[in-house]
Amino acid sequence: MSRTVWGIAVAARLAVVPHAGRIGEDERLLEQVAEGDHDAFEILYRRYARSVLALAQRRLGDAGRAEEALQEAFVSVWRSASTYRPERGAATAWLYTVARNAIADRGRRRQEPPAEPSDQPSSDAGPDEQAEREWLRWQVHSALEKLDENERELIVLAYWGGLSQSEIAERLDVPLGTVKTRTRTALSRLATLLGEELV
């Protein structure tokens, strides 16, 4: 994998995915959930629970903990739906971000005795690395705005949803070959749009 494509992959995980400018069905459902609509919540749950559970199982490696993370993710969706802003990104990206946070929280809650404080320096990103991440995020955000909606959706599902191409094909009800072609096209267009910035 070239450094440019690798940079796109890394940065896409960090990027705030832009919204295409029209309110889609998931966006409307989130607005209804924010107003306390249980039916809208149930539709979102049925639509995304399977892929969120698969993501949790891959990340946590344990079916029981993955199911707990799934429940926590959707409790968070219910509680924080009012914080979703369509102008900041697609509903799918927002939902997967909430889910990933719940999965990460569940991953940190392992039943292990507290460890002694480490004498080693922190591995957290320093100011330079944080600035570079923000720069990458901005670059990819700008490039993603220029992609077709279908291409952008694939990037969201792959890099935020953690779905394989087969899972994306099933989720979108399109042939696997179409998913592969659109993914290649999307990554190629991103590489062109970003030019040499990530090399």
XYZ file of C-alpha atoms in Angstrom:
199
model
C 0.000 0.000 0.000
C 1.421 3.380 -0.954
C 2.011 6.012 1.727
C -0.678 8.178 0.153
C -3.370 5.472 0.331
C -2.193 4.469 3.832
C -2.413 8.116 4.905
C -5.930 8.337 3.519
C -6.934 5.213 5.434
C -5.511 6.542 8.698
C -6.908 10.016 8.240
C -10.337 8.755 7.199
C -10.639 7.105 10.604
C -9.995 10.496 12.195
C -12.076 12.649 9.882
C -15.439 14.173 10.587
C -17.361 12.948 7.561
C -19.262 15.789 5.931
C -22.951 15.671 5.195
C -24.057 15.802 1.590
C -26.420 18.687 2.248
C -29.726 16.810 2.181
C -31.457 15.244 5.131
C -31.562 11.467 4.665
C -33.730 8.870 6.354
C -31.223 8.128 9.136
C -30.891 11.830 9.891
C -34.682 12.123 10.213
C -34.770 9.057 12.445
C -32.139 10.556 14.757
C -34.154 13.777 14.964
C -37.216 11.721 15.928
C -35.204 9.750 18.516
C -34.084 13.070 20.009
C -37.785 13.875 20.450
C -38.348 10.564 22.286
C -39.773 8.538 19.394
C -39.408 4.853 20.380
C -40.458 3.586 16.935
C -37.696 5.582 15.224
C -35.204 4.222 17.761
C -36.327 0.666 17.047
C -35.839 1.196 13.302
C -32.307 2.515 13.865
C -31.563 -0.366 16.222
C -32.722 -2.985 13.707
C -30.801 -1.253 10.943
C -27.443 -0.960 12.737
C -27.373 -3.462 15.634
C -25.923 -6.285 13.578
C -22.984 -4.289 12.216
C -22.296 -2.650 15.601
C -22.301 -6.084 17.261
C -19.887 -7.418 14.621
C -17.606 -4.432 15.214
C -17.749 -5.015 18.987
C -16.928 -8.707 18.601
C -13.939 -7.911 16.417
C -12.656 -5.290 18.860
C -13.395 -7.101 22.130
C -12.982 -10.741 21.089
C -15.753 -11.879 23.440
C -19.424 -12.370 22.557
C -20.751 -11.482 26.012
C -18.787 -8.259 26.305
C -19.693 -7.404 22.696
C -23.410 -7.717 23.492
C -22.967 -5.480 26.544
C -21.144 -2.931 24.384
C -23.970 -3.091 21.823
C -26.544 -2.292 24.497
C -24.410 0.526 25.907
C -23.924 1.942 22.409
C -27.653 2.182 21.763
C -28.386 3.544 25.222
C -25.881 6.282 24.318
C -27.618 6.834 20.969
C -30.950 7.245 22.771
C -29.535 9.623 25.378
C -27.398 11.756 23.069
C -29.453 11.862 19.855
C -30.246 15.512 20.573
C -26.537 16.350 20.201
C -26.436 15.139 16.581
C -26.035 17.969 14.056
C -26.600 17.055 10.362
C -24.322 19.865 9.178
C -21.381 18.228 10.987
C -21.635 14.841 9.311
C -23.761 11.933 8.228
C -25.974 10.138 10.747
C -24.177 6.875 9.986
C -20.823 8.352 10.953
C -22.259 9.852 14.155
C -23.859 6.563 15.150
C -20.675 4.555 14.532
C -18.667 7.098 16.522
C -21.025 6.670 19.485
C -20.798 2.891 19.081
C -16.986 2.897 18.878
C -16.814 4.968 22.069
C -19.074 2.492 23.890
C -16.967 -0.417 22.634
C -13.766 1.303 23.732
C -15.288 1.967 27.176
C -16.241 -1.687 27.497
C -12.716 -2.683 26.434
C -11.215 -0.573 29.212
C -13.423 -2.205 31.823
C -11.569 -5.504 31.958
C -11.686 -7.253 35.299
C -8.020 -6.791 36.148
C -6.429 -5.652 39.394
C -5.157 -2.053 39.325
C -1.569 -1.863 38.141
C 1.239 0.126 39.671
C 1.852 3.470 37.942
C 4.309 3.095 35.090
C 7.756 4.674 35.241
C 7.770 4.815 31.434
C 6.958 8.015 29.567
C 3.414 8.354 28.291
C 2.713 6.990 24.827
C -0.025 9.601 24.288
C 0.399 11.838 21.276
C 2.354 15.018 21.947
C 1.408 18.479 20.652
C 3.208 17.944 17.318
C 1.441 14.649 16.651
C -1.919 16.101 17.688
C -1.425 19.045 15.337
C -0.537 16.694 12.481
C -3.657 14.608 13.162
C -5.823 17.706 13.084
C -4.203 18.742 9.802
C -4.858 15.275 8.310
C -8.438 15.393 9.560
C -9.020 18.737 7.873
C -7.424 17.577 4.613
C -9.517 14.401 4.437
C -12.674 16.235 5.513
C -12.258 18.651 2.607
C -11.564 15.840 0.133
C -14.509 13.740 1.325
C -16.877 16.642 0.674
C -16.000 16.341 -3.006
C -16.805 12.619 -3.294
C -20.124 11.303 -4.577
C -22.511 10.332 -1.791
C -22.239 6.611 -2.676
C -18.446 6.722 -2.477
C -18.483 8.677 0.775
C -20.897 6.173 2.338
C -18.513 3.308 1.542
C -15.629 5.120 3.236
C -17.784 5.729 6.326
C -18.888 2.103 6.567
C -15.398 0.736 5.975
C -13.311 3.050 8.116
C -15.779 4.060 10.810
C -18.078 1.077 10.786
C -15.187 -1.363 10.468
C -17.185 -3.404 7.956
C -15.623 -5.684 5.389
C -16.506 -5.231 1.726
C -18.825 -8.272 1.922
C -20.598 -6.783 4.936
C -20.938 -3.441 3.150
C -22.429 -5.179 0.099
C -24.984 -6.903 2.332
C -25.734 -3.732 4.309
C -26.294 -1.627 1.169
C -27.862 -4.479 -0.811
C -25.491 -4.017 -3.757
C -23.238 -6.549 -5.482
C -19.807 -7.132 -3.933
C -18.153 -6.184 -7.243
C -19.881 -2.804 -7.115
C -18.598 -2.219 -3.586
C -15.044 -3.099 -4.658
C -15.209 -0.850 -7.711
C -16.671 2.097 -5.788
C -14.110 1.668 -3.007
C -11.218 1.683 -5.483
C -12.698 4.715 -7.216
C -13.257 6.544 -3.921
C -9.702 5.901 -2.690
C -8.275 6.877 -6.066
C -10.272 10.122 -6.088
C -9.208 10.873 -2.516
C -5.580 10.315 -3.458
C -5.979 12.675 -6.422
C -7.778 15.296 -4.357
C -5.194 15.165 -1.614
C -2.351 15.211 -4.126
C 1.027 14.992 -2.532
C -0.104 16.296 0.859
C 0.008 12.882 2.572
C 3.096 11.523 0.798
